[in-house]
Short mmCIF file of C-alpha atoms (C1' of nucleotides) in Angstrom, two decimals:
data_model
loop_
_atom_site.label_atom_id
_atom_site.label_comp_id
_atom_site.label_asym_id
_atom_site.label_seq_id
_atom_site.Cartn_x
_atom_site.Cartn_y
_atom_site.Cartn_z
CA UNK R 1 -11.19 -5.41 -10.11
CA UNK R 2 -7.53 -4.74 -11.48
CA UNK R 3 -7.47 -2.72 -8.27
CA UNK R 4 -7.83 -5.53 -6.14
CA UNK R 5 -5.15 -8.05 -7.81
CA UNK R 6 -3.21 -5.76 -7.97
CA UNK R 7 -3.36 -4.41 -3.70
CA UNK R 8 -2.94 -8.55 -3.97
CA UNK R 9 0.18 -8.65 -5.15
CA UNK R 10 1.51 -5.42 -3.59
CA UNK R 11 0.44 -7.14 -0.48
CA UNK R 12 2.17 -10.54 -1.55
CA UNK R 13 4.96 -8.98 -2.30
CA UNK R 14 5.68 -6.27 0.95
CA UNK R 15 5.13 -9.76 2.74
CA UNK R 16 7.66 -11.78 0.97
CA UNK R 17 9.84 -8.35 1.15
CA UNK R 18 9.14 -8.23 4.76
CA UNK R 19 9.96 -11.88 5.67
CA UNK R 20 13.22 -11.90 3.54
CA UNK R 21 14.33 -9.07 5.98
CA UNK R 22 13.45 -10.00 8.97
CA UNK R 23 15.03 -13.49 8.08
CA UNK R 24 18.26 -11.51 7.32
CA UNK R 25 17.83 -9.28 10.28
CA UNK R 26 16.23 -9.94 13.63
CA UNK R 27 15.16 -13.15 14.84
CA UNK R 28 15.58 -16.32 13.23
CA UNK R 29 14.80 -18.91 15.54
CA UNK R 30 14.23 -22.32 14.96
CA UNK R 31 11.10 -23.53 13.70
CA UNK R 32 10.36 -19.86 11.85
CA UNK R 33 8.99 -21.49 9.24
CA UNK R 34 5.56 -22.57 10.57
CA UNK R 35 5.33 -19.35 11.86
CA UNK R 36 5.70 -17.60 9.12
CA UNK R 37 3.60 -20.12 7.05
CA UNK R 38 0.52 -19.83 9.85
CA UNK R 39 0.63 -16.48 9.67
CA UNK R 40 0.98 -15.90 6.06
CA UNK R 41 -1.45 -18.57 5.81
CA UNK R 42 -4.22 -16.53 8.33
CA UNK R 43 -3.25 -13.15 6.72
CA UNK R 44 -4.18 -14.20 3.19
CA UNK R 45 -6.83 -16.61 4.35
CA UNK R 46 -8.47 -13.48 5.69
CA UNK R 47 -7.56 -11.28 2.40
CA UNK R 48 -9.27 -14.09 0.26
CA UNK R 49 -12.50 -13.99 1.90
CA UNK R 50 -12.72 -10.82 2.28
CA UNK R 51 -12.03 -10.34 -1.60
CA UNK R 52 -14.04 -13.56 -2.19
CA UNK R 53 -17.18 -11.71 -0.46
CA UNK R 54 -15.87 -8.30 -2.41
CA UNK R 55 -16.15 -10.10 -5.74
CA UNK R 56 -19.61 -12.32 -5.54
CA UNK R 57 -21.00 -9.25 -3.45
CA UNK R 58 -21.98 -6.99 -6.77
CA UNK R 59 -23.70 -9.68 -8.32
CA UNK R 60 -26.30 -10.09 -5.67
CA UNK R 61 -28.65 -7.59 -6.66
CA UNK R 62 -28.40 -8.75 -10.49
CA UNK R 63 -28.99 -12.48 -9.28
CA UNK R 64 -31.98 -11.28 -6.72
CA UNK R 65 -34.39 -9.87 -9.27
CA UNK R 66 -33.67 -12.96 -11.32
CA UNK R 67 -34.75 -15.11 -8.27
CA UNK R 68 -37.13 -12.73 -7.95
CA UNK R 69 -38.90 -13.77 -11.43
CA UNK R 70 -38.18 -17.54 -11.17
CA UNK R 71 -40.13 -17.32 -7.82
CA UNK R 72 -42.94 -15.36 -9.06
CA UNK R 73 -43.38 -17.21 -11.87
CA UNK R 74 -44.48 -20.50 -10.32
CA UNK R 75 -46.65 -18.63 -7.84
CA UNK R 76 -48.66 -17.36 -10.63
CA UNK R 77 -51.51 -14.78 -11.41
CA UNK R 78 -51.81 -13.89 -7.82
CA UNK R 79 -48.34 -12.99 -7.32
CA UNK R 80 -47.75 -11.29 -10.31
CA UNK R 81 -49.61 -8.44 -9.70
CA UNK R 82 -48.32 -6.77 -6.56
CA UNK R 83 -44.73 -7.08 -7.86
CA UNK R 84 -45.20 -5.46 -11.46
CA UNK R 85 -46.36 -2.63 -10.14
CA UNK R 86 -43.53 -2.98 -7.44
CA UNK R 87 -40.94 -2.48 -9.84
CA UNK R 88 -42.95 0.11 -12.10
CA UNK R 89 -43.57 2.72 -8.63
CA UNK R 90 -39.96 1.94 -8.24
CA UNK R 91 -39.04 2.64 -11.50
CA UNK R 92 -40.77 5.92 -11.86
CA UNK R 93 -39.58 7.41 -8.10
CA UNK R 94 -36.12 6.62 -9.36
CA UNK R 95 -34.85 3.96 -6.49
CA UNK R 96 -32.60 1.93 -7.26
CA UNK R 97 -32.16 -1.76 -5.93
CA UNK R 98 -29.72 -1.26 -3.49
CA UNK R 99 -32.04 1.38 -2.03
CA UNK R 100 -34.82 -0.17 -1.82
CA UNK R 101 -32.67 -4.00 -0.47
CA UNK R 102 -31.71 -1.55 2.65
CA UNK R 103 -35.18 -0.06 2.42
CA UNK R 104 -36.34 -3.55 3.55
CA UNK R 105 -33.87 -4.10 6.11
CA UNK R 106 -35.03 -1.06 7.60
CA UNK R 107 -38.55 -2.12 7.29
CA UNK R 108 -37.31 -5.31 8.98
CA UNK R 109 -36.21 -3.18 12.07
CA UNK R 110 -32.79 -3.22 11.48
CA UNK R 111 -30.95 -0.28 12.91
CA UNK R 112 -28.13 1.66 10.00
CA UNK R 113 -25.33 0.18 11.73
CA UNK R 114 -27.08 -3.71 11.52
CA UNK R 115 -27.50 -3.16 8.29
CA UNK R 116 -23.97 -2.00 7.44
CA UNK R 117 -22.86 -5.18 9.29
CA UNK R 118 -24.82 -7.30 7.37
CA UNK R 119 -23.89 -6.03 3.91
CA UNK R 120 -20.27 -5.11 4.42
CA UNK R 121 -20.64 -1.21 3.55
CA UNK R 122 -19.78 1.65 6.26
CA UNK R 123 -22.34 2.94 7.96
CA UNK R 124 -22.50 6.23 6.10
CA UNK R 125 -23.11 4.24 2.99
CA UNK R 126 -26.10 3.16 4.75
CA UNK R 127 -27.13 6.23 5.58
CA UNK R 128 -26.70 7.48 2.65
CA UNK R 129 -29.12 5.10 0.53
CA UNK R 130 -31.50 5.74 3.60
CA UNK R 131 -31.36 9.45 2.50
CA UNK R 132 -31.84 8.87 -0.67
CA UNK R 133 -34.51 6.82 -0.42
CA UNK R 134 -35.84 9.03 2.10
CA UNK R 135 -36.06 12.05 -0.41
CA UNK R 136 -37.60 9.95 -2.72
CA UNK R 137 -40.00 8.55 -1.06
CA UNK R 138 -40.88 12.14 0.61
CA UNK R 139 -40.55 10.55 3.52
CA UNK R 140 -38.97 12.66 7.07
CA UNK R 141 -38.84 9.76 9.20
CA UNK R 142 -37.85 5.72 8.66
CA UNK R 143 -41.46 4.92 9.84
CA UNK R 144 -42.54 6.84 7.52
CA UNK R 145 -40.37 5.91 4.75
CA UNK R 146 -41.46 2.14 5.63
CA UNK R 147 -45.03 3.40 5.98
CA UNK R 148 -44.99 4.93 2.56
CA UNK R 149 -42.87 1.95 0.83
CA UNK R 150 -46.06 -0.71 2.03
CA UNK R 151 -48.38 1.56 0.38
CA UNK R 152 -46.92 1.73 -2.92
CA UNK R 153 -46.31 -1.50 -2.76
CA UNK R 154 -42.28 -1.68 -2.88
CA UNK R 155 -42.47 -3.32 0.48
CA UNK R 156 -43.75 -6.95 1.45
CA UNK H 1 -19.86 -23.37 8.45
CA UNK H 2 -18.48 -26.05 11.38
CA UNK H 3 -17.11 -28.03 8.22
CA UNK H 4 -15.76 -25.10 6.49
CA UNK H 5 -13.69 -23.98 9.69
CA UNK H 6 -12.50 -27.68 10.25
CA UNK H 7 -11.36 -28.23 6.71
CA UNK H 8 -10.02 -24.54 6.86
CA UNK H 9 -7.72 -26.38 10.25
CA UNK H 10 -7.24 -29.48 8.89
CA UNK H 11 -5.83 -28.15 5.49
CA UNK H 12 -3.60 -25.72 7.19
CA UNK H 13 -2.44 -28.42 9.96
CA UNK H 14 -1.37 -30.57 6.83
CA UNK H 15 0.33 -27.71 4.91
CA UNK H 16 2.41 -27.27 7.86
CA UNK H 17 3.46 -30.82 8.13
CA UNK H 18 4.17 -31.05 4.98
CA UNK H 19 6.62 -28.07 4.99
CA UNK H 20 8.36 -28.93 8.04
CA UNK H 21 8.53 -32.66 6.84
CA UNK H 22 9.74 -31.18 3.43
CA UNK H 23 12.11 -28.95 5.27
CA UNK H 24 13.91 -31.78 6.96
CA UNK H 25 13.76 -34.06 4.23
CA UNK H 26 14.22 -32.38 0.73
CA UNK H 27 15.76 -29.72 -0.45
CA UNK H 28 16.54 -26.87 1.41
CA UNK H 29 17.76 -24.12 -0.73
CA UNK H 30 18.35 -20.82 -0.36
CA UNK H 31 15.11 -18.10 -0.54
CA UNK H 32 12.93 -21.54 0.06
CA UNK H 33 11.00 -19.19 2.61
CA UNK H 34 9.79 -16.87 0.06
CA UNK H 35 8.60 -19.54 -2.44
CA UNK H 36 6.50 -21.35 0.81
CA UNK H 37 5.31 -17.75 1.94
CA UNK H 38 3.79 -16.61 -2.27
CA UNK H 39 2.85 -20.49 -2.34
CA UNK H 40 0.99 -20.73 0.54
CA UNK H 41 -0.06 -17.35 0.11
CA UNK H 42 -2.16 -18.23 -3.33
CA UNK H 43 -3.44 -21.34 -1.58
CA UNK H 44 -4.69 -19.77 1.48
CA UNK H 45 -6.37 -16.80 -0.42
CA UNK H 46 -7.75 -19.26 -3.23
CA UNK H 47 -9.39 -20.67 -0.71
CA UNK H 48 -10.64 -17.59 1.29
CA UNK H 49 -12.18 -16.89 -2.26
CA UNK H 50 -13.51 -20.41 -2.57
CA UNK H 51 -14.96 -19.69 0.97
CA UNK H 52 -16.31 -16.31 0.02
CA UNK H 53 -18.29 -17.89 -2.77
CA UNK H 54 -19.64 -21.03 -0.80
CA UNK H 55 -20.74 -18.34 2.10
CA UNK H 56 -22.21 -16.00 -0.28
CA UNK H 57 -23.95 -18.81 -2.24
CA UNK H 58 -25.35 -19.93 0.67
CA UNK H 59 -27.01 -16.25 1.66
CA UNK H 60 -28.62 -16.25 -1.72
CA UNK H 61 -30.36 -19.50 -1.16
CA UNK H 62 -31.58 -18.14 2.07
CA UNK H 63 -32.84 -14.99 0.19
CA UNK H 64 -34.43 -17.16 -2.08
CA UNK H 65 -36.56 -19.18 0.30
CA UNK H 66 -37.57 -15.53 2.10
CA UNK H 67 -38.68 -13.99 -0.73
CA UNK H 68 -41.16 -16.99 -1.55
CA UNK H 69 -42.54 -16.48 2.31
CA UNK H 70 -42.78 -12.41 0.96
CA UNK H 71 -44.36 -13.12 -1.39
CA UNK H 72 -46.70 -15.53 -0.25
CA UNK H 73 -47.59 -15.02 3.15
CA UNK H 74 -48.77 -11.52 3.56
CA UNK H 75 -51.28 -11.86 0.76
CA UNK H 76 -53.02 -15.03 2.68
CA UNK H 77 -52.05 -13.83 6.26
CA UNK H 78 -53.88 -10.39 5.41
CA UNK H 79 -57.20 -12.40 4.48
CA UNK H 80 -57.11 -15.19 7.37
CA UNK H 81 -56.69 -12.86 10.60
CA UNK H 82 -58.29 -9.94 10.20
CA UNK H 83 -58.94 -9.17 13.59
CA UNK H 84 -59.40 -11.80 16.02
CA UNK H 85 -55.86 -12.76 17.43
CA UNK H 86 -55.70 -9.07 17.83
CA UNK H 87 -56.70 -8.69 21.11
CA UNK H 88 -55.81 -12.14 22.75
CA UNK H 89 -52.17 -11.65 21.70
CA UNK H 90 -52.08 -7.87 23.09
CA UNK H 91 -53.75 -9.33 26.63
CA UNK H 92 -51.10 -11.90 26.61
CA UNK H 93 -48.56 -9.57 26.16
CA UNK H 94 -49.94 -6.71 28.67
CA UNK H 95 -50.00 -4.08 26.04
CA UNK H 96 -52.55 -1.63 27.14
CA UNK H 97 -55.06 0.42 24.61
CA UNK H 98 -53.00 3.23 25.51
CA UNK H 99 -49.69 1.85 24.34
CA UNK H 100 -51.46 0.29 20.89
CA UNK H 101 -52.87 3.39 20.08
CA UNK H 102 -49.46 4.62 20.53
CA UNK H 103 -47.75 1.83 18.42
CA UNK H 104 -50.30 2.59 15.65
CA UNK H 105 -49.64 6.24 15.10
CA UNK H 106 -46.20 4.96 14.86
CA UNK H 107 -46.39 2.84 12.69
CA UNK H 108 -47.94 5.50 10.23
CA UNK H 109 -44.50 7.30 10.82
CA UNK H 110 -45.11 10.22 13.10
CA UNK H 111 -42.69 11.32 15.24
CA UNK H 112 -42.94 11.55 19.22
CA UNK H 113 -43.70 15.35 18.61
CA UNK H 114 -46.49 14.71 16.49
CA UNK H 115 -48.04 11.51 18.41
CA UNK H 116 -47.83 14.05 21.48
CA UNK H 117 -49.50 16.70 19.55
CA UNK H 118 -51.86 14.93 18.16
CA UNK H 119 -52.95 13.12 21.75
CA UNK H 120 -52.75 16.43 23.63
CA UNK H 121 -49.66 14.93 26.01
CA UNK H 122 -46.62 15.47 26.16
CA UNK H 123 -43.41 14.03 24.30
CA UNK H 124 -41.93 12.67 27.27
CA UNK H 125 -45.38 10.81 27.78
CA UNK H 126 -45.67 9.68 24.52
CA UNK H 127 -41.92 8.20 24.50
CA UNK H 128 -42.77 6.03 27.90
CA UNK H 129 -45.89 4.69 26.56
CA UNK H 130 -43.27 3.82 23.83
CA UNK H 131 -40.67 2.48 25.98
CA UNK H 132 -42.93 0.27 27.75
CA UNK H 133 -44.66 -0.97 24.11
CA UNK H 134 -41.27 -1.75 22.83
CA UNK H 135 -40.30 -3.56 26.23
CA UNK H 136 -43.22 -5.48 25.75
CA UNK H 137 -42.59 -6.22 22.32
CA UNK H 138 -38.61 -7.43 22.90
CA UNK H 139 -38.01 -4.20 20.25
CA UNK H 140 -35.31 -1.91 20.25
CA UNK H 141 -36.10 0.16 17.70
CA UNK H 142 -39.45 1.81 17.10
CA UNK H 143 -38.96 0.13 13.43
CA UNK H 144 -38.54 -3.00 14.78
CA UNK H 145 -41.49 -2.13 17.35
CA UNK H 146 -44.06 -2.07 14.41
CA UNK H 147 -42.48 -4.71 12.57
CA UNK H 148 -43.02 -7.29 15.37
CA UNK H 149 -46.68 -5.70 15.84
CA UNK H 150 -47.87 -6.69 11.81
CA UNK H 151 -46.06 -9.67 12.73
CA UNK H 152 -48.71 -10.27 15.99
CA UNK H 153 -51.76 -8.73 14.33
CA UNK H 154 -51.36 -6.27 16.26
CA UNK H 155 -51.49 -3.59 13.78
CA UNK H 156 -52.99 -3.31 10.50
"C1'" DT V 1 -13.24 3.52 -24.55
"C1'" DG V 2 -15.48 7.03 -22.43
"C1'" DC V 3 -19.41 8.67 -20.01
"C1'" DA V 4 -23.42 8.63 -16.87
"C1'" DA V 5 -25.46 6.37 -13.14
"C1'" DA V 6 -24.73 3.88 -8.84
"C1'" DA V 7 -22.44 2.75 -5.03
"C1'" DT V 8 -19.27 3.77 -1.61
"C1'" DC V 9 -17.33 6.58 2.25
"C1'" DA V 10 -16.53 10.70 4.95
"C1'" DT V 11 -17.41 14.83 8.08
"C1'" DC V 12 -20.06 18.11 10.62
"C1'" DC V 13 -23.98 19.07 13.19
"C1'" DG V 14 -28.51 19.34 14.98
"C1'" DA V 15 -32.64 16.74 15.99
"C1'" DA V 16 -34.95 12.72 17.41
"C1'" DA V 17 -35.16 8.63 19.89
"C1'" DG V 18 -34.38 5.74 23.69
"C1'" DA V 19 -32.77 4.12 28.60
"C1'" DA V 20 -33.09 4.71 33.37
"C1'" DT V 21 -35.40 6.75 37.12
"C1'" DG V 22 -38.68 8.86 40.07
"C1'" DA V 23 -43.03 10.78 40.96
"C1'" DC V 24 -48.04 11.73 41.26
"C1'" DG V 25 -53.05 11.32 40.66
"C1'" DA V 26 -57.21 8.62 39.15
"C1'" DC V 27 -59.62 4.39 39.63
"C1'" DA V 28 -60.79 -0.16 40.50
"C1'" DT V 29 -60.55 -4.06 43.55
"C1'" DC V 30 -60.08 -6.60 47.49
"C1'" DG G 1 -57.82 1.75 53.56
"C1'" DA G 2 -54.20 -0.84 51.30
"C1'" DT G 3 -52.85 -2.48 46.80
"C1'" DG G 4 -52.27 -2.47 41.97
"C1'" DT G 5 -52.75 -0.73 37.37
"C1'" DC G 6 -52.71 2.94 34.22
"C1'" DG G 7 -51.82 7.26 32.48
"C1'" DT G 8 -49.35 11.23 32.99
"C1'" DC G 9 -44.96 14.10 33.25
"C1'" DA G 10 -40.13 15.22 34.30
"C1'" DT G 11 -34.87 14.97 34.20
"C1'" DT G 12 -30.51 13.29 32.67
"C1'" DC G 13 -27.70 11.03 29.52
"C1'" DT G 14 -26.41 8.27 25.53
"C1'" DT G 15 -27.27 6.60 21.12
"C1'" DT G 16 -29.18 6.85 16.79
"C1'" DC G 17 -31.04 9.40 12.88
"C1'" DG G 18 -31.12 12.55 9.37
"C1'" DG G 19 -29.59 16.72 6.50
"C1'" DA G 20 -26.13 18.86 3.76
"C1'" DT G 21 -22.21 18.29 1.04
"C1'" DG G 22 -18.25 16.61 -1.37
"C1'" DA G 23 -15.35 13.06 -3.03
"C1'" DT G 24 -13.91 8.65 -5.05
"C1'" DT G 25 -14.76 4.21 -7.07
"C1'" DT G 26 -17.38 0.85 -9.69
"C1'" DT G 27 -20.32 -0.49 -13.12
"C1'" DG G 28 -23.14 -0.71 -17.07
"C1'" DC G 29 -23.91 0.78 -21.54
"C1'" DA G 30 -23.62 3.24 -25.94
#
DNA sequence: TGCAAAATCATCCGAAAGAATGACGACATC
DNA sequence: GATGTCGTCATTCTTTCGGATGATTTTGCA
């Protein structure tokens, strides 16, 4: 987190730097000022998201098994069962929740690269948990590893 | 989202405004472009964080809602239709008894080489049977192939 | 605060999967 | 006998997966 304010303010500042010089320098037409603001404006519009999605992004998992329990909970006896032992198998093979939150996309039919879309990793991160997840599942195949995921129960 | 991107305009249509009224009308001193640039600069990314957190709030609600239908669904949908819409849903779709059988054995996550094994074809059968299953299916991805086949009652 | 576990990303490389075609024989139907 | 469906197989080419491995960063916890 201290990594990110301070890129932030590295960024500010080569910015500022940047527009000081060019003011000094090249072209300083009339009306620069919008210019400058819109872009500034975009350029750190974009940054903030971007760290905006960065910072909430880690807490999903955390929140999700919360949600997980306040939905359960209401649905009662009949939907506590298949989910205790969900998180027991999953306990005991060792995968962890990211794992098995791509696990699903992939049962969903996602493809690696889908799924690094739509949780703002790289690719190879996604392959990576897939791998994982893979090995622990003994599982050759994504089929499979969906196959074997249903069975134990880890899957919906 | 719509309302999010038309604020996002409106705000920076008025920030503009206001510095080029501002610029006209107030003072203008010296390194005034810097100040604008850092101040819009922490308004623009507040915002983008603001907007991060509104967008990722929003996915978890989502999640929420899907994980109820998770949990809920497959436990009653797996007692309703055991096999019945089966076979009017593959005759509606033209999915032969060649390409189902198919579409089972991957859903239990063989590989082309094994499905071809096991039927005593060959692999370049077994992946046309496949192609046209998937066609059928609007899949692109033998993942997404089996998916959409639970989804149908298609396969177990 | 420091350490272990997770998560992230990368690269190389071979294997598997899939798309696009074309073809051929068996069978049923009209 | 023409037509249509189904199952079979092949070739070529591109994309996607998966294995192996190493590195860095982040996080959670003692």
């Amino acid at each position: 987190m201290r990594r990110h304010v301070f890129i932030f303010g590295l960024v500010g500042g080569l910015l500022i730097a940047t527009l000081q010089y060019t003011e000094y320098r090249f072209v300083v037409i009339e009306h620069t000022v919008e210019l400058y603001s819109a872009l500034v404006a975009i350029l750190f519009a974009t940054f903030g998201i971007w760290l905006g999605l960065r910072i909430t992004r880690r807490r999903e998992t955390v929140r999700e098994t919360v949600v997980v329990r306040e939905v359960l909970v209401p649905a009662e006896a009949a939907a506590l069962e298949p989910f205790a032992a969900n998180t027991a198998r999953q306990q005991t093979l060792g995968i962890t929740a990211r794992e098995l939150e791509i696990l699903t996309l992939v049962a969903r039919g996602f493809s690696n690269r889908e799924i690094a879309t739509q949780l703002f990793v790289s690719e190879n991160t996604v392959k990576t948990h897939c791998a994982r997840a893979f090995d622990k599942l003994g599982a050759a195949r994504r089929t499979q590893a969906v196959q074997r995921g249903k069975e134990l129960g880890l899957l919906p």
